[in-house]
Amino acid sequence: MKRVGAVERQTLLALVLAIPIALLVVVTFSPFRTTPADEVEPEPVAPKPKSKQVTPKGKGGPNAKADPASAAVPPPREVGEVAKREQQLEQAQVGCKRISDAVTAYAMSPANPGASDEDRWPIEPGHLITPPFGGTSFLPNGQKDLVDPWGKSYQFRIAGKKDGADILLVFTTAPDGTPVSQFGIGAKAQPQE
């Protein structure tokens, strides 16, 4: 029995000594080791290049006040107007696409009596709201869907594609003259295919 107790004591002593040594090794060689702030070397930072100031002739030197009219950043009012214009152009394109999709649904309707593709298209925009062959409106918001963000009616006409096929072009024009269709805004408003 004494021998068993001595072995147990020896094993216990080895464990008591081994654990702190193992912790010391782990802490010393750990990649997550922390060091006091005064021992940390700062990372080298490249110096910022000095900007060259170009002053137009007769406009003063580096201490001259900037002319607000020549600033690159527009005033907040103009930023709001630009954002509103962009939003209206996007809304107009969505409106054109909605009408184009409604015309496609109108032409494909089983109730539509037209004999040819052209005969199946609506004769006027109001036919998308009240189809002459009966049924519900092809536009979810009715008459509102036929008016662009500037209060004008959307227009549509047959347009020729580059491959010679005819396509229905739904379009409008922004107050500044920018064309908008289901295909895009500006130069992208024309069918590309």
CSV table of N, CA and C in Angstrom, one decimal, residues 2-80:
chain,number,residue,atom,x,y,z
A,2,LYS,N,2.0,1.2,0.7
A,2,LYS,CA,2.8,2.4,0.8
A,2,LYS,C,3.3,2.7,-0.6
A,3,ARG,N,3.6,1.6,-1.4
A,3,ARG,CA,4.1,1.8,-2.7
A,3,ARG,C,3.1,2.5,-3.6
A,4,VAL,N,1.9,2.1,-3.5
A,4,VAL,CA,0.8,2.7,-4.3
A,4,VAL,C,0.7,4.2,-4.0
A,5,GLY,N,0.7,4.6,-2.7
A,5,GLY,CA,0.6,6.0,-2.3
A,5,GLY,C,1.7,6.8,-2.8
A,6,ALA,N,3.0,6.2,-2.9
A,6,ALA,CA,4.1,6.9,-3.4
A,6,ALA,C,4.0,7.2,-4.9
A,7,VAL,N,3.5,6.2,-5.6
A,7,VAL,CA,3.3,6.3,-7.0
A,7,VAL,C,2.2,7.4,-7.3
A,8,GLU,N,1.2,7.4,-6.5
A,8,GLU,CA,0.1,8.4,-6.7
A,8,GLU,C,0.7,9.8,-6.4
A,9,ARG,N,1.5,9.9,-5.3
A,9,ARG,CA,2.1,11.2,-5.0
A,9,ARG,C,3.1,11.7,-6.1
A,10,GLN,N,3.8,10.7,-6.6
A,10,GLN,CA,4.8,11.1,-7.7
A,10,GLN,C,4.0,11.5,-8.9
A,11,THR,N,2.9,10.9,-9.3
A,11,THR,CA,2.1,11.3,-10.4
A,11,THR,C,1.5,12.6,-10.2
A,12,LEU,N,1.0,12.8,-9.0
A,12,LEU,CA,0.4,14.1,-8.7
A,12,LEU,C,1.4,15.2,-8.7
A,13,LEU,N,2.6,15.0,-8.2
A,13,LEU,CA,3.7,16.0,-8.2
A,13,LEU,C,4.1,16.3,-9.7
A,14,ALA,N,4.1,15.3,-10.5
A,14,ALA,CA,4.5,15.5,-11.9
A,14,ALA,C,3.4,16.4,-12.6
A,15,LEU,N,2.1,16.1,-12.3
A,15,LEU,CA,1.1,16.9,-12.9
A,15,LEU,C,1.1,18.3,-12.4
A,16,VAL,N,1.3,18.5,-11.1
A,16,VAL,CA,1.4,19.8,-10.5
A,16,VAL,C,2.5,20.7,-11.2
A,17,LEU,N,3.6,20.1,-11.5
A,17,LEU,CA,4.7,20.8,-12.1
A,17,LEU,C,4.5,20.9,-13.6
A,18,ALA,N,3.9,19.9,-14.2
A,18,ALA,CA,3.8,19.9,-15.7
A,18,ALA,C,2.8,21.0,-16.2
A,19,ILE,N,1.7,21.2,-15.4
A,19,ILE,CA,0.7,22.1,-15.9
A,19,ILE,C,1.2,23.6,-16.0
A,20,PRO,N,1.9,24.1,-14.9
A,20,PRO,CA,2.4,25.5,-15.1
A,20,PRO,C,3.4,25.6,-16.2
A,21,ILE,N,4.3,24.6,-16.3
A,21,ILE,CA,5.3,24.6,-17.4
A,21,ILE,C,4.6,24.6,-18.8
A,22,ALA,N,3.6,23.8,-18.9
A,22,ALA,CA,2.8,23.8,-20.2
A,22,ALA,C,2.2,25.1,-20.5
A,23,LEU,N,1.6,25.7,-19.5
A,23,LEU,CA,1.0,27.1,-19.6
A,23,LEU,C,2.0,28.1,-20.0
A,24,LEU,N,3.2,28.0,-19.4
A,24,LEU,CA,4.2,29.0,-19.7
A,24,LEU,C,4.7,28.9,-21.1
A,25,VAL,N,4.8,27.6,-21.6
A,25,VAL,CA,5.2,27.4,-23.0
A,25,VAL,C,4.1,27.9,-24.0
A,26,VAL,N,2.9,27.7,-23.7
A,26,VAL,CA,1.8,28.1,-24.5
A,26,VAL,C,1.7,29.6,-24.6
A,27,VAL,N,1.8,30.3,-23.4
A,27,VAL,CA,1.7,31.7,-23.4
A,27,VAL,C,2.9,32.4,-24.1
A,28,THR,N,4.1,31.8,-23.9
A,28,THR,CA,5.3,32.4,-24.5
A,28,THR,C,5.3,32.3,-26.0
A,29,PHE,N,4.8,31.2,-26.5
A,29,PHE,CA,4.9,31.0,-28.0
A,29,PHE,C,3.6,31.1,-28.7
A,30,SER,N,2.6,31.6,-28.0
A,30,SER,CA,1.2,31.7,-28.6
A,30,SER,C,1.2,32.9,-29.6
A,31,PRO,N,0.5,32.7,-30.8
A,31,PRO,CA,0.4,33.8,-31.7
A,31,PRO,C,-0.5,34.9,-31.2
A,32,PHE,N,-1.3,34.6,-30.2
A,32,PHE,CA,-2.2,35.5,-29.6
A,32,PHE,C,-1.7,36.3,-28.4
A,33,ARG,N,-0.4,36.2,-28.3
A,33,ARG,CA,0.3,36.8,-27.1
A,33,ARG,C,0.1,38.3,-27.2
A,34,THR,N,-0.2,38.9,-26.0
A,34,THR,CA,-0.4,40.3,-26.0
A,34,THR,C,0.8,40.9,-25.4
A,35,THR,N,1.1,42.1,-25.8
A,35,THR,CA,2.3,42.9,-25.3
A,35,THR,C,1.8,44.2,-24.8
A,36,PRO,N,2.5,44.7,-23.8
A,36,PRO,CA,2.1,46.1,-23.3
A,36,PRO,C,2.2,47.1,-24.4
A,37,ALA,N,1.4,48.1,-24.3
A,37,ALA,CA,1.4,49.2,-25.3
A,37,ALA,C,2.7,49.8,-25.6
A,38,ASP,N,3.5,50.0,-24.5
A,38,ASP,CA,4.8,50.7,-24.7
A,38,ASP,C,5.8,49.8,-25.4
A,39,GLU,N,5.6,48.5,-25.5
A,39,GLU,CA,6.5,47.6,-26.2
A,39,GLU,C,6.2,47.5,-27.7
A,40,VAL,N,5.0,47.9,-28.1
A,40,VAL,CA,4.5,47.8,-29.5
A,40,VAL,C,5.2,48.8,-30.4
A,41,GLU,N,5.8,48.4,-31.4
A,41,GLU,CA,6.3,49.4,-32.4
A,41,GLU,C,5.3,49.8,-33.4
A,42,PRO,N,5.1,51.1,-33.6
A,42,PRO,CA,4.1,51.6,-34.5
A,42,PRO,C,4.5,51.1,-36.0
A,43,GLU,N,3.4,50.8,-36.7
A,43,GLU,CA,3.7,50.5,-38.1
A,43,GLU,C,4.1,51.7,-38.9
A,44,PRO,N,5.1,51.5,-39.8
A,44,PRO,CA,5.5,52.7,-40.6
A,44,PRO,C,4.4,53.2,-41.5
A,45,VAL,N,4.2,54.5,-41.6
A,45,VAL,CA,3.2,55.1,-42.4
A,45,VAL,C,3.9,55.9,-43.5
A,46,ALA,N,3.5,55.7,-44.7
A,46,ALA,CA,4.1,56.5,-45.8
A,46,ALA,C,3.7,57.9,-45.7
A,47,PRO,N,4.5,58.9,-45.9
A,47,PRO,CA,4.1,60.3,-45.8
A,47,PRO,C,3.2,60.6,-47.0
A,48,LYS,N,2.2,61.5,-46.7
A,48,LYS,CA,1.2,61.9,-47.7
A,48,LYS,C,1.9,62.8,-48.6
A,49,PRO,N,1.7,62.6,-49.9
A,49,PRO,CA,2.3,63.5,-50.9
A,49,PRO,C,1.6,64.9,-50.8
A,50,LYS,N,2.4,65.9,-50.9
A,50,LYS,CA,1.8,67.3,-50.8
A,50,LYS,C,1.2,67.6,-52.1
A,51,SER,N,0.0,68.1,-52.0
A,51,SER,CA,-0.7,68.5,-53.3
A,51,SER,C,-0.2,69.8,-53.8
A,52,LYS,N,-0.1,69.8,-55.1
A,52,LYS,CA,0.4,71.0,-55.8
A,52,LYS,C,-0.8,71.9,-56.0
A,53,GLN,N,-0.7,73.1,-55.5
A,53,GLN,CA,-1.8,74.1,-55.7
A,53,GLN,C,-1.5,74.9,-57.0
A,54,VAL,N,-2.5,74.8,-57.9
A,54,VAL,CA,-2.4,75.6,-59.1
A,54,VAL,C,-3.3,76.8,-58.9
A,55,THR,N,-2.8,77.9,-59.0
A,55,THR,CA,-3.6,79.1,-58.9
A,55,THR,C,-3.6,79.8,-60.2
A,56,PRO,N,-4.8,80.0,-60.7
A,56,PRO,CA,-4.9,80.8,-62.0
A,56,PRO,C,-4.4,82.2,-61.8
A,57,LYS,N,-3.9,82.7,-62.9
A,57,LYS,CA,-3.3,84.0,-62.9
A,57,LYS,C,-4.3,85.0,-62.4
A,58,GLY,N,-3.8,85.8,-61.4
A,58,GLY,CA,-4.7,86.9,-60.9
A,58,GLY,C,-5.7,86.4,-59.9
A,59,LYS,N,-5.7,85.2,-59.4
A,59,LYS,CA,-6.7,84.6,-58.5
A,59,LYS,C,-6.2,84.5,-57.1
A,60,GLY,N,-5.0,85.0,-56.8
A,60,GLY,CA,-4.5,85.0,-55.4
A,60,GLY,C,-3.6,83.7,-55.2
A,61,GLY,N,-3.1,83.6,-54.0
A,61,GLY,CA,-2.2,82.5,-53.6
A,61,GLY,C,-2.9,81.4,-52.9
A,62,PRO,N,-2.1,80.7,-52.1
A,62,PRO,CA,-2.6,79.5,-51.3
A,62,PRO,C,-3.6,79.9,-50.3
A,63,ASN,N,-3.6,81.2,-49.8
A,63,ASN,CA,-4.5,81.6,-48.7
A,63,ASN,C,-5.7,82.3,-49.3
A,64,ALA,N,-5.9,82.3,-50.6
A,64,ALA,CA,-7.0,83.0,-51.2
A,64,ALA,C,-8.3,82.2,-50.9
A,65,LYS,N,-9.4,82.8,-50.7
A,65,LYS,CA,-10.7,82.2,-50.5
A,65,LYS,C,-11.2,81.5,-51.7
A,66,ALA,N,-11.8,80.3,-51.6
A,66,ALA,CA,-12.4,79.6,-52.7
A,66,ALA,C,-13.6,80.3,-53.2
A,67,ASP,N,-13.8,80.4,-54.5
A,67,ASP,CA,-15.0,80.9,-55.1
A,67,ASP,C,-16.1,79.9,-55.0
A,68,PRO,N,-17.2,80.1,-54.3
A,68,PRO,CA,-18.3,79.0,-54.2
A,68,PRO,C,-18.9,78.6,-55.5
A,69,ALA,N,-18.9,79.5,-56.5
A,69,ALA,CA,-19.5,79.2,-57.8
A,69,ALA,C,-18.6,78.2,-58.5
A,70,SER,N,-17.3,78.1,-58.2
A,70,SER,CA,-16.5,77.2,-58.9
A,70,SER,C,-16.3,75.9,-58.2
A,71,ALA,N,-17.0,75.7,-57.1
A,71,ALA,CA,-16.8,74.5,-56.3
A,71,ALA,C,-17.3,73.3,-57.1
A,72,ALA,N,-16.6,72.1,-56.8
A,72,ALA,CA,-16.9,70.9,-57.6
A,72,ALA,C,-18.2,70.2,-57.0
A,73,VAL,N,-18.5,70.5,-55.7
A,73,VAL,CA,-19.6,69.9,-55.1
A,73,VAL,C,-20.8,70.9,-55.2
A,74,PRO,N,-21.9,70.4,-55.8
A,74,PRO,CA,-23.1,71.3,-55.9
A,74,PRO,C,-23.7,71.5,-54.5
A,75,PRO,N,-24.4,72.6,-54.4
A,75,PRO,CA,-25.1,72.9,-53.1
A,75,PRO,C,-26.2,71.8,-52.9
A,76,PRO,N,-26.6,71.7,-51.6
A,76,PRO,CA,-27.6,70.6,-51.3
A,76,PRO,C,-28.9,70.7,-52.1
A,77,ARG,N,-29.3,72.0,-52.4
A,77,ARG,CA,-30.6,72.1,-53.2
A,77,ARG,C,-30.4,71.5,-54.6
A,78,GLU,N,-29.3,71.7,-55.2
A,78,GLU,CA,-29.0,71.1,-56.5
A,78,GLU,C,-28.9,69.6,-56.4
A,79,VAL,N,-28.3,69.1,-55.4
A,79,VAL,CA,-28.2,67.6,-55.2
A,79,VAL,C,-29.6,67.0,-55.1
A,80,GLY,N,-30.5,67.7,-54.3
A,80,GLY,CA,-31.9,67.2,-54.2
A,80,GLY,C,-32.6,67.2,-55.5
